[in-house]
JSON list of N, CA and C in Angstrom, two decimals:
[
{"chain": "A", "resi": 77, "resn": "MET", "atom": "N", "xyz": [-7.31, -1.49, -4.50]},
{"chain": "A", "resi": 77, "resn": "MET", "atom": "CA", "xyz": [-7.33, -0.88, -3.30]},
{"chain": "A", "resi": 77, "resn": "MET", "atom": "C", "xyz": [-6.20, 0.04, -4.23]},
{"chain": "A", "resi": 78, "resn": "ILE", "atom": "N", "xyz": [-6.19, 1.27, -3.41]},
{"chain": "A", "resi": 78, "resn": "ILE", "atom": "CA", "xyz": [-5.33, 2.48, -3.59]},
{"chain": "A", "resi": 78, "resn": "ILE", "atom": "C", "xyz": [-4.33, 2.71, -2.89]},
{"chain": "A", "resi": 79, "resn": "ALA", "atom": "N", "xyz": [-3.28, 2.53, -3.28]},
{"chain": "A", "resi": 79, "resn": "ALA", "atom": "CA", "xyz": [-2.00, 3.13, -3.18]},
{"chain": "A", "resi": 79, "resn": "ALA", "atom": "C", "xyz": [-1.11, 4.38, -2.03]},
{"chain": "A", "resi": 80, "resn": "LYS", "atom": "N", "xyz": [-0.70, 3.98, -1.11]},
{"chain": "A", "resi": 80, "resn": "LYS", "atom": "CA", "xyz": [-1.68, 4.98, -0.04]},
{"chain": "A", "resi": 80, "resn": "LYS", "atom": "C", "xyz": [-0.58, 6.43, -0.64]},
{"chain": "A", "resi": 81, "resn": "GLU", "atom": "N", "xyz": [-0.02, 6.24, -0.82]},
{"chain": "A", "resi": 81, "resn": "GLU", "atom": "CA", "xyz": [1.58, 7.92, -2.65]},
{"chain": "A", "resi": 81, "resn": "GLU", "atom": "C", "xyz": [-0.07, 7.98, -2.88]},
{"chain": "A", "resi": 82, "resn": "THR", "atom": "N", "xyz": [-1.40, 7.48, -3.33]},
{"chain": "A", "resi": 82, "resn": "THR", "atom": "CA", "xyz": [-1.88, 7.72, -4.41]},
{"chain": "A", "resi": 82, "resn": "THR", "atom": "C", "xyz": [-2.78, 9.11, -3.65]},
{"chain": "A", "resi": 83, "resn": "LEU", "atom": "N", "xyz": [-3.20, 8.55, -2.11]},
{"chain": "A", "resi": 83, "resn": "LEU", "atom": "CA", "xyz": [-4.06, 8.95, -1.04]},
{"chain": "A", "resi": 83, "resn": "LEU", "atom": "C", "xyz": [-3.12, 10.46, -1.64]},
{"chain": "A", "resi": 84, "resn": "VAL", "atom": "N", "xyz": [-2.01, 9.85, -1.33]},
{"chain": "A", "resi": 84, "resn": "VAL", "atom": "CA", "xyz": [-1.35, 11.56, -0.81]},
{"chain": "A", "resi": 84, "resn": "VAL", "atom": "C", "xyz": [-1.74, 12.70, -1.23]},
{"chain": "A", "resi": 85, "resn": "ASP", "atom": "N", "xyz": [-1.47, 12.33, -2.51]},
{"chain": "A", "resi": 85, "resn": "ASP", "atom": "CA", "xyz": [-1.87, 12.94, -4.26]},
{"chain": "A", "resi": 85, "resn": "ASP", "atom": "C", "xyz": [-3.03, 13.69, -4.17]},
{"chain": "A", "resi": 86, "resn": "VAL", "atom": "N", "xyz": [-4.44, 12.62, -4.37]},
{"chain": "A", "resi": 86, "resn": "VAL", "atom": "CA", "xyz": [-5.06, 13.22, -4.34]},
{"chain": "A", "resi": 86, "resn": "VAL", "atom": "C", "xyz": [-5.73, 14.38, -3.58]},
{"chain": "A", "resi": 87, "resn": "TRP", "atom": "N", "xyz": [-5.00, 13.75, -1.70]},
{"chain": "A", "resi": 87, "resn": "TRP", "atom": "CA", "xyz": [-5.46, 15.06, -0.76]},
{"chain": "A", "resi": 87, "resn": "TRP", "atom": "C", "xyz": [-3.82, 16.13, -1.32]},
{"chain": "A", "resi": 88, "resn": "LYS", "atom": "N", "xyz": [-2.67, 16.24, -1.52]},
{"chain": "A", "resi": 88, "resn": "LYS", "atom": "CA", "xyz": [-2.65, 17.38, -2.16]},
{"chain": "A", "resi": 88, "resn": "LYS", "atom": "C", "xyz": [-3.12, 18.43, -3.33]},
{"chain": "A", "resi": 89, "resn": "ASP", "atom": "N", "xyz": [-3.61, 17.39, -3.82]},
{"chain": "A", "resi": 89, "resn": "ASP", "atom": "CA", "xyz": [-3.83, 18.51, -5.30]},
{"chain": "A", "resi": 89, "resn": "ASP", "atom": "C", "xyz": [-5.55, 19.32, -4.81]},
{"chain": "A", "resi": 90, "resn": "ALA", "atom": "N", "xyz": [-6.61, 18.32, -3.66]},
{"chain": "A", "resi": 90, "resn": "ALA", "atom": "CA", "xyz": [-6.99, 19.16, -3.20]},
{"chain": "A", "resi": 90, "resn": "ALA", "atom": "C", "xyz": [-6.80, 19.68, -1.40]},
{"chain": "A", "resi": 91, "resn": "SER", "atom": "N", "xyz": [-6.24, 20.63, -1.23]},
{"chain": "A", "resi": 91, "resn": "SER", "atom": "CA", "xyz": [-5.30, 21.36, -1.09]},
{"chain": "A", "resi": 91, "resn": "SER", "atom": "C", "xyz": [-4.58, 21.90, -1.01]},
{"chain": "A", "resi": 92, "resn": "GLN", "atom": "N", "xyz": [-4.18, 21.65, -1.85]},
{"chain": "A", "resi": 92, "resn": "GLN", "atom": "CA", "xyz": [-3.33, 22.64, -2.47]},
{"chain": "A", "resi": 92, "resn": "GLN", "atom": "C", "xyz": [-2.52, 22.78, -2.05]},
{"chain": "A", "resi": 93, "resn": "LEU", "atom": "N", "xyz": [-1.23, 21.65, -1.23]},
{"chain": "A", "resi": 93, "resn": "LEU", "atom": "CA", "xyz": [-0.57, 21.80, -0.25]},
{"chain": "A", "resi": 93, "resn": "LEU", "atom": "C", "xyz": [0.31, 20.77, -0.46]},
{"chain": "A", "resi": 94, "resn": "GLN", "atom": "N", "xyz": [2.16, 21.38, -0.94]},
{"chain": "A", "resi": 94, "resn": "GLN", "atom": "CA", "xyz": [2.71, 20.29, -0.52]},
{"chain": "A", "resi": 94, "resn": "GLN", "atom": "C", "xyz": [2.72, 18.73, -0.37]},
{"chain": "A", "resi": 95, "resn": "GLU", "atom": "N", "xyz": [2.60, 19.45, 0.65]},
{"chain": "A", "resi": 95, "resn": "GLU", "atom": "CA", "xyz": [3.32, 18.58, 2.55]},
{"chain": "A", "resi": 95, "resn": "GLU", "atom": "C", "xyz": [1.16, 17.97, 2.83]},
{"chain": "A", "resi": 96, "resn": "ILE", "atom": "N", "xyz": [1.70, 17.32, 2.98]},
{"chain": "A", "resi": 96, "resn": "ILE", "atom": "CA", "xyz": [0.16, 16.99, 3.53]},
{"chain": "A", "resi": 96, "resn": "ILE", "atom": "C", "xyz": [0.95, 15.50, 5.48]},
{"chain": "A", "resi": 97, "resn": "ASP", "atom": "N", "xyz": [0.52, 16.47, 6.31]},
{"chain": "A", "resi": 97, "resn": "ASP", "atom": "CA", "xyz": [0.42, 15.15, 7.88]},
{"chain": "A", "resi": 97, "resn": "ASP", "atom": "C", "xyz": [-0.40, 14.39, 8.01]},
{"chain": "A", "resi": 98, "resn": "PRO", "atom": "N", "xyz": [-0.13, 12.92, 7.80]},
{"chain": "A", "resi": 98, "resn": "PRO", "atom": "CA", "xyz": [-1.00, 12.08, 7.32]},
{"chain": "A", "resi": 98, "resn": "PRO", "atom": "C", "xyz": [-2.32, 11.87, 8.94]},
{"chain": "A", "resi": 99, "resn": "ASP", "atom": "N", "xyz": [-1.68, 12.34, 10.38]},
{"chain": "A", "resi": 99, "resn": "ASP", "atom": "CA", "xyz": [-2.12, 12.20, 11.43]},
{"chain": "A", "resi": 99, "resn": "ASP", "atom": "C", "xyz": [-3.48, 13.32, 11.33]},
{"chain": "A", "resi": 100, "resn": "LYS", "atom": "N", "xyz": [-2.66, 15.40, 11.10]},
{"chain": "A", "resi": 100, "resn": "LYS", "atom": "CA", "xyz": [-4.22, 16.12, 10.32]},
{"chain": "A", "resi": 100, "resn": "LYS", "atom": "C", "xyz": [-5.45, 15.82, 9.84]},
{"chain": "A", "resi": 101, "resn": "THR", "atom": "N", "xyz": [-6.10, 16.44, 10.52]},
{"chain": "A", "resi": 101, "resn": "THR", "atom": "CA", "xyz": [-7.77, 16.45, 9.80]},
{"chain": "A", "resi": 101, "resn": "THR", "atom": "C", "xyz": [-7.52, 16.50, 8.58]},
{"chain": "A", "resi": 102, "resn": "LEU", "atom": "N", "xyz": [-8.78, 17.15, 7.67]},
{"chain": "A", "resi": 102, "resn": "LEU", "atom": "CA", "xyz": [-9.17, 18.01, 6.86]},
{"chain": "A", "resi": 102, "resn": "LEU", "atom": "C", "xyz": [-9.16, 19.49, 7.63]},
{"chain": "A", "resi": 103, "resn": "PHE", "atom": "N", "xyz": [-9.56, 19.63, 8.25]},
{"chain": "A", "resi": 103, "resn": "PHE", "atom": "CA", "xyz": [-10.15, 20.83, 8.60]},
{"chain": "A", "resi": 103, "resn": "PHE", "atom": "C", "xyz": [-8.77, 21.42, 9.56]},
{"chain": "A", "resi": 104, "resn": "ASP", "atom": "N", "xyz": [-7.86, 20.89, 9.35]},
{"chain": "A", "resi": 104, "resn": "ASP", "atom": "CA", "xyz": [-6.46, 21.27, 9.97]},
{"chain": "A", "resi": 104, "resn": "ASP", "atom": "C", "xyz": [-5.79, 21.61, 9.11]},
{"chain": "A", "resi": 105, "resn": "LEU", "atom": "N", "xyz": [-5.90, 20.78, 7.93]},
{"chain": "A", "resi": 105, "resn": "LEU", "atom": "CA", "xyz": [-5.25, 21.12, 6.98]},
{"chain": "A", "resi": 105, "resn": "LEU", "atom": "C", "xyz": [-5.86, 22.04, 6.13]},
{"chain": "A", "resi": 106, "resn": "GLY", "atom": "N", "xyz": [-6.25, 22.48, 6.63]},
{"chain": "A", "resi": 106, "resn": "GLY", "atom": "CA", "xyz": [-7.50, 23.67, 5.99]},
{"chain": "A", "resi": 106, "resn": "GLY", "atom": "C", "xyz": [-8.42, 23.50, 5.05]},
{"chain": "A", "resi": 107, "resn": "MET", "atom": "N", "xyz": [-8.98, 22.23, 4.51]},
{"chain": "A", "resi": 107, "resn": "MET", "atom": "CA", "xyz": [-10.11, 22.51, 3.69]},
{"chain": "A", "resi": 107, "resn": "MET", "atom": "C", "xyz": [-11.30, 22.10, 4.65]},
{"chain": "A", "resi": 108, "resn": "ASP", "atom": "N", "xyz": [-12.06, 22.70, 3.66]},
{"chain": "A", "resi": 108, "resn": "ASP", "atom": "CA", "xyz": [-13.76, 22.11, 3.55]},
{"chain": "A", "resi": 108, "resn": "ASP", "atom": "C", "xyz": [-14.63, 21.54, 2.57]},
{"chain": "A", "resi": 109, "resn": "SER", "atom": "N", "xyz": [-15.81, 21.24, 3.89]},
{"chain": "A", "resi": 109, "resn": "SER", "atom": "CA", "xyz": [-16.27, 19.82, 2.70]},
{"chain": "A", "resi": 109, "resn": "SER", "atom": "C", "xyz": [-16.44, 19.94, 1.56]},
{"chain": "A", "resi": 110, "resn": "ILE", "atom": "N", "xyz": [-16.94, 20.99, 1.18]},
{"chain": "A", "resi": 110, "resn": "ILE", "atom": "CA", "xyz": [-16.47, 20.63, -0.17]},
{"chain": "A", "resi": 110, "resn": "ILE", "atom": "C", "xyz": [-15.29, 19.66, -0.84]},
{"chain": "A", "resi": 111, "resn": "LYS", "atom": "N", "xyz": [-14.07, 20.68, -0.48]},
{"chain": "A", "resi": 111, "resn": "LYS", "atom": "CA", "xyz": [-12.84, 19.26, -1.09]},
{"chain": "A", "resi": 111, "resn": "LYS", "atom": "C", "xyz": [-12.49, 18.23, 0.03]},
{"chain": "A", "resi": 112, "resn": "VAL", "atom": "N", "xyz": [-13.65, 18.02, 0.51]},
{"chain": "A", "resi": 112, "resn": "VAL", "atom": "CA", "xyz": [-13.93, 16.04, 1.39]},
{"chain": "A", "resi": 112, "resn": "VAL", "atom": "C", "xyz": [-15.20, 16.12, -0.37]},
{"chain": "A", "resi": 113, "resn": "ILE", "atom": "N", "xyz": [-15.96, 16.27, -0.96]},
{"chain": "A", "resi": 113, "resn": "ILE", "atom": "CA", "xyz": [-16.40, 15.45, -1.69]},
{"chain": "A", "resi": 113, "resn": "ILE", "atom": "C", "xyz": [-15.78, 15.42, -2.86]},
{"chain": "A", "resi": 114, "resn": "ASP", "atom": "N", "xyz": [-14.82, 15.96, -2.81]},
{"chain": "A", "resi": 114, "resn": "ASP", "atom": "CA", "xyz": [-13.50, 15.84, -3.91]},
{"chain": "A", "resi": 114, "resn": "ASP", "atom": "C", "xyz": [-12.42, 15.10, -4.12]},
{"chain": "A", "resi": 115, "resn": "ILE", "atom": "N", "xyz": [-12.27, 14.51, -3.30]},
{"chain": "A", "resi": 115, "resn": "ILE", "atom": "CA", "xyz": [-11.50, 13.48, -2.55]},
{"chain": "A", "resi": 115, "resn": "ILE", "atom": "C", "xyz": [-12.19, 12.52, -2.20]},
{"chain": "A", "resi": 116, "resn": "SER", "atom": "N", "xyz": [-13.30, 12.09, -1.88]},
{"chain": "A", "resi": 116, "resn": "SER", "atom": "CA", "xyz": [-14.30, 10.68, -2.04]},
{"chain": "A", "resi": 116, "resn": "SER", "atom": "C", "xyz": [-14.39, 10.76, -3.61]},
{"chain": "A", "resi": 117, "resn": "GLU", "atom": "N", "xyz": [-14.48, 11.86, -4.56]},
{"chain": "A", "resi": 117, "resn": "GLU", "atom": "CA", "xyz": [-14.72, 12.05, -5.88]},
{"chain": "A", "resi": 117, "resn": "GLU", "atom": "C", "xyz": [-14.54, 10.31, -6.59]},
{"chain": "A", "resi": 118, "resn": "SER", "atom": "N", "xyz": [-12.61, 11.25, -6.38]},
{"chain": "A", "resi": 118, "resn": "SER", "atom": "CA", "xyz": [-11.35, 10.98, -6.95]},
{"chain": "A", "resi": 118, "resn": "SER", "atom": "C", "xyz": [-10.85, 9.40, -6.24]},
{"chain": "A", "resi": 119, "resn": "VAL", "atom": "N", "xyz": [-11.28, 9.56, -5.05]},
{"chain": "A", "resi": 119, "resn": "VAL", "atom": "CA", "xyz": [-11.13, 8.35, -4.51]},
{"chain": "A", "resi": 119, "resn": "VAL", "atom": "C", "xyz": [-11.98, 6.79, -5.56]},
{"chain": "A", "resi": 120, "resn": "PHE", "atom": "N", "xyz": [-12.83, 6.86, -5.19]},
{"chain": "A", "resi": 120, "resn": "PHE", "atom": "CA", "xyz": [-13.78, 6.65, -6.42]},
{"chain": "A", "resi": 120, "resn": "PHE", "atom": "C", "xyz": [-13.62, 6.50, -7.70]},
{"chain": "A", "resi": 121, "resn": "LYS", "atom": "N", "xyz": [-13.50, 7.12, -8.37]},
{"chain": "A", "resi": 121, "resn": "LYS", "atom": "CA", "xyz": [-12.60, 7.03, -9.41]},
{"chain": "A", "resi": 121, "resn": "LYS", "atom": "C", "xyz": [-11.58, 5.94, -9.82]},
{"chain": "A", "resi": 122, "resn": "LEU", "atom": "N", "xyz": [-10.63, 6.03, -8.94]},
{"chain": "A", "resi": 122, "resn": "LEU", "atom": "CA", "xyz": [-9.88, 5.35, -8.39]},
{"chain": "A", "resi": 122, "resn": "LEU", "atom": "C", "xyz": [-9.32, 3.87, -7.72]},
{"chain": "A", "resi": 123, "resn": "SER", "atom": "N", "xyz": [-10.49, 4.04, -7.86]},
{"chain": "A", "resi": 123, "resn": "SER", "atom": "CA", "xyz": [-10.91, 2.51, -6.84]},
{"chain": "A", "resi": 123, "resn": "SER", "atom": "C", "xyz": [-11.56, 1.70, -7.09]},
{"chain": "A", "resi": 124, "resn": "GLY", "atom": "N", "xyz": [-13.76, 2.80, -7.52]},
{"chain": "A", "resi": 124, "resn": "GLY", "atom": "CA", "xyz": [-14.74, 1.85, -6.62]},
{"chain": "A", "resi": 124, "resn": "GLY", "atom": "C", "xyz": [-14.84, 2.02, -5.53]},
{"chain": "A", "resi": 125, "resn": "ILE", "atom": "N", "xyz": [-14.66, 2.79, -4.16]},
{"chain": "A", "resi": 125, "resn": "ILE", "atom": "CA", "xyz": [-14.92, 2.36, -3.53]},
{"chain": "A", "resi": 125, "resn": "ILE", "atom": "C", "xyz": [-15.40, 3.96, -2.68]},
{"chain": "A", "resi": 126, "resn": "ARG", "atom": "N", "xyz": [-16.66, 3.93, -2.39]},
{"chain": "A", "resi": 126, "resn": "ARG", "atom": "CA", "xyz": [-17.15, 5.23, -2.33]},
{"chain": "A", "resi": 126, "resn": "ARG", "atom": "C", "xyz": [-17.15, 5.30, -0.49]},
{"chain": "A", "resi": 127, "resn": "LEU", "atom": "N", "xyz": [-16.97, 6.76, -0.53]},
{"chain": "A", "resi": 127, "resn": "LEU", "atom": "CA", "xyz": [-16.40, 6.94, 0.72]},
{"chain": "A", "resi": 127, "resn": "LEU", "atom": "C", "xyz": [-18.10, 7.81, 2.13]},
{"chain": "A", "resi": 128, "resn": "GLU", "atom": "N", "xyz": [-18.69, 7.53, 2.15]},
{"chain": "A", "resi": 128, "resn": "GLU", "atom": "CA", "xyz": [-19.94, 7.96, 3.14]},
{"chain": "A", "resi": 128, "resn": "GLU", "atom": "C", "xyz": [-19.57, 9.28, 3.62]},
{"chain": "A", "resi": 129, "resn": "TRP", "atom": "N", "xyz": [-20.48, 10.33, 3.68]},
{"chain": "A", "resi": 129, "resn": "TRP", "atom": "CA", "xyz": [-20.92, 12.21, 4.97]},
{"chain": "A", "resi": 129, "resn": "TRP", "atom": "C", "xyz": [-19.71, 11.06, 6.30]},
{"chain": "A", "resi": 130, "resn": "GLU", "atom": "N", "xyz": [-20.92, 10.11, 7.14]},
{"chain": "A", "resi": 130, "resn": "GLU", "atom": "CA", "xyz": [-20.67, 9.78, 8.25]},
{"chain": "A", "resi": 130, "resn": "GLU", "atom": "C", "xyz": [-19.26, 8.75, 7.95]},
{"chain": "A", "resi": 131, "resn": "GLU", "atom": "N", "xyz": [-18.36, 7.77, 7.16]},
{"chain": "A", "resi": 131, "resn": "GLU", "atom": "CA", "xyz": [-17.63, 7.88, 7.03]},
{"chain": "A", "resi": 131, "resn": "GLU", "atom": "C", "xyz": [-16.11, 9.16, 7.12]},
{"chain": "A", "resi": 132, "resn": "PHE", "atom": "N", "xyz": [-16.37, 10.29, 6.46]},
{"chain": "A", "resi": 132, "resn": "PHE", "atom": "CA", "xyz": [-14.95, 10.40, 6.02]},
{"chain": "A", "resi": 132, "resn": "PHE", "atom": "C", "xyz": [-16.05, 11.51, 5.31]},
{"chain": "A", "resi": 133, "resn": "ASN", "atom": "N", "xyz": [-14.88, 12.51, 6.79]},
{"chain": "A", "resi": 133, "resn": "ASN", "atom": "CA", "xyz": [-16.18, 14.74, 6.59]},
{"chain": "A", "resi": 133, "resn": "ASN", "atom": "C", "xyz": [-14.33, 15.11, 6.85]},
{"chain": "A", "resi": 134, "resn": "VAL", "atom": "N", "xyz": [-14.70, 16.37, 7.45]},
{"chain": "A", "resi": 134, "resn": "VAL", "atom": "CA", "xyz": [-13.89, 17.24, 8.02]},
{"chain": "A", "resi": 134, "resn": "VAL", "atom": "C", "xyz": [-13.43, 17.34, 9.08]},
{"chain": "A", "resi": 135, "resn": "THR", "atom": "N", "xyz": [-13.42, 15.66, 9.83]},
{"chain": "A", "resi": 135, "resn": "THR", "atom": "CA", "xyz": [-13.33, 15.00, 11.13]},
{"chain": "A", "resi": 135, "resn": "THR", "atom": "C", "xyz": [-12.15, 14.19, 10.56]},
{"chain": "A", "resi": 136, "resn": "SER", "atom": "N", "xyz": [-10.97, 13.89, 9.72]},
{"chain": "A", "resi": 136, "resn": "SER", "atom": "CA", "xyz": [-10.65, 12.48, 9.42]},
{"chain": "A", "resi": 136, "resn": "SER", "atom": "C", "xyz": [-9.71, 13.18, 9.21]},
{"chain": "A", "resi": 137, "resn": "SER", "atom": "N", "xyz": [-8.21, 12.12, 9.24]},
{"chain": "A", "resi": 137, "resn": "SER", "atom": "CA", "xyz": [-7.02, 12.30, 8.86]},
{"chain": "A", "resi": 137, "resn": "SER", "atom": "C", "xyz": [-6.87, 11.11, 7.33]},
{"chain": "A", "resi": 138, "resn": "LEU", "atom": "N", "xyz": [-5.94, 11.38, 7.27]},
{"chain": "A", "resi": 138, "resn": "LEU", "atom": "CA", "xyz": [-5.91, 11.09, 6.21]},
{"chain": "A", "resi": 138, "resn": "LEU", "atom": "C", "xyz": [-5.55, 9.12, 6.77]},
{"chain": "A", "resi": 139, "resn": "ASN", "atom": "N", "xyz": [-4.56, 9.45, 7.09]},
{"chain": "A", "resi": 139, "resn": "ASN", "atom": "CA", "xyz": [-4.04, 7.55, 7.85]},
{"chain": "A", "resi": 139, "resn": "ASN", "atom": "C", "xyz": [-5.22, 6.69, 8.48]},
{"chain": "A", "resi": 140, "resn": "GLU", "atom": "N", "xyz": [-7.16, 7.47, 8.82]},
{"chain": "A", "resi": 140, "resn": "GLU", "atom": "CA", "xyz": [-7.57, 7.16, 9.23]},
{"chain": "A", "resi": 140, "resn": "GLU", "atom": "C", "xyz": [-8.22, 6.25, 8.34]},
{"chain": "A", "resi": 141, "resn": "VAL", "atom": "N", "xyz": [-8.20, 7.41, 6.68]},
{"chain": "A", "resi": 141, "resn": "VAL", "atom": "CA", "xyz": [-8.92, 7.94, 5.97]},
{"chain": "A", "resi": 141, "resn": "VAL", "atom": "C", "xyz": [-8.11, 5.91, 5.43]},
{"chain": "A", "resi": 142, "resn": "TYR", "atom": "N", "xyz": [-7.49, 5.64, 4.95]},
{"chain": "A", "resi": 142, "resn": "TYR", "atom": "CA", "xyz": [-6.70, 4.96, 4.09]},
{"chain": "A", "resi": 142, "resn": "TYR", "atom": "C", "xyz": [-6.58, 3.97, 5.48]},
{"chain": "A", "resi": 143, "resn": "ASP", "atom": "N", "xyz": [-6.81, 3.95, 6.27]},
{"chain": "A", "resi": 143, "resn": "ASP", "atom": "CA", "xyz": [-7.49, 1.67, 7.11]},
{"chain": "A", "resi": 143, "resn": "ASP", "atom": "C", "xyz": [-8.69, 2.21, 6.29]},
{"chain": "A", "resi": 144, "resn": "LEU", "atom": "N", "xyz": [-9.48, 2.96, 6.79]},
{"chain": "A", "resi": 144, "resn": "LEU", "atom": "CA", "xyz": [-11.62, 2.47, 6.18]},
{"chain": "A", "resi": 144, "resn": "LEU", "atom": "C", "xyz": [-10.86, 2.08, 4.51]},
{"chain": "A", "resi": 145, "resn": "LEU", "atom": "N", "xyz": [-10.36, 2.85, 3.77]},
{"chain": "A", "resi": 145, "resn": "LEU", "atom": "CA", "xyz": [-10.37, 1.95, 2.46]},
{"chain": "A", "resi": 145, "resn": "LEU", "atom": "C", "xyz": [-9.59, 0.39, 2.15]},
{"chain": "A", "resi": 146, "resn": "ARG", "atom": "N", "xyz": [-8.88, 0.12, 3.39]},
{"chain": "A", "resi": 146, "resn": "ARG", "atom": "CA", "xyz": [-8.44, -0.62, 3.76]},
{"chain": "A", "resi": 146, "resn": "ARG", "atom": "C", "xyz": [-9.54, -1.70, 3.82]},
{"chain": "A", "resi": 147, "resn": "GLU", "atom": "N", "xyz": [-10.42, -1.46, 4.70]},
{"chain": "A", "resi": 147, "resn": "GLU", "atom": "CA", "xyz": [-11.44, -1.91, 5.39]},
{"chain": "A", "resi": 147, "resn": "GLU", "atom": "C", "xyz": [-12.33, -2.54, 3.66]},
{"chain": "A", "resi": 148, "resn": "LYS", "atom": "N", "xyz": [-12.28, -1.24, 3.45]},
{"chain": "A", "resi": 148, "resn": "LYS", "atom": "CA", "xyz": [-13.55, -1.55, 3.06]},
{"chain": "A", "resi": 148, "resn": "LYS", "atom": "C", "xyz": [-13.64, -2.73, 1.02]},
{"chain": "A", "resi": 149, "resn": "SER", "atom": "N", "xyz": [-11.66, -2.66, 1.66]},
{"chain": "A", "resi": 149, "resn": "SER", "atom": "CA", "xyz": [-10.87, -3.25, -0.06]},
{"chain": "A", "resi": 149, "resn": "SER", "atom": "C", "xyz": [-11.48, -4.44, 0.37]},
{"chain": "A", "resi": 150, "resn": "ALA", "atom": "N", "xyz": [-10.82, -5.10, 1.52]},
{"chain": "A", "resi": 150, "resn": "ALA", "atom": "CA", "xyz": [-11.26, -6.59, 2.69]},
{"chain": "A", "resi": 150, "resn": "ALA", "atom": "C", "xyz": [-12.31, -6.75, 1.26]},
{"chain": "A", "resi": 151, "resn": "ALA", "atom": "N", "xyz": [-13.98, -6.11, 2.58]},
{"chain": "A", "resi": 151, "resn": "ALA", "atom": "CA", "xyz": [-14.86, -5.95, 2.56]},
{"chain": "A", "resi": 151, "resn": "ALA", "atom": "C", "xyz": [-15.46, -7.12, 0.58]},
{"chain": "A", "resi": 152, "resn": "LEU", "atom": "N", "xyz": [-14.74, -6.79, 0.33]},
{"chain": "A", "resi": 152, "resn": "LEU", "atom": "CA", "xyz": [-15.51, -6.57, -1.32]},
{"chain": "A", "resi": 152, "resn": "LEU", "atom": "C", "xyz": [-15.31, -7.91, -1.78]}
]
């Protein structure tokens, strides 16, 4: 399982923002589908958990993604 702070850092790297509002969507934070792929790949490298497009896209918030990762981690 990836720590929430690590996930925040991944989003900060992808967005090049200093702060991330965990309730705003990727789109609201100014990111696009390429950033979704970047984040998904980083998450996979750090946790071994693959996020599919149907689960994680520009309409996802950090809190939603973290909850999804917790669910997927528990199912392993």
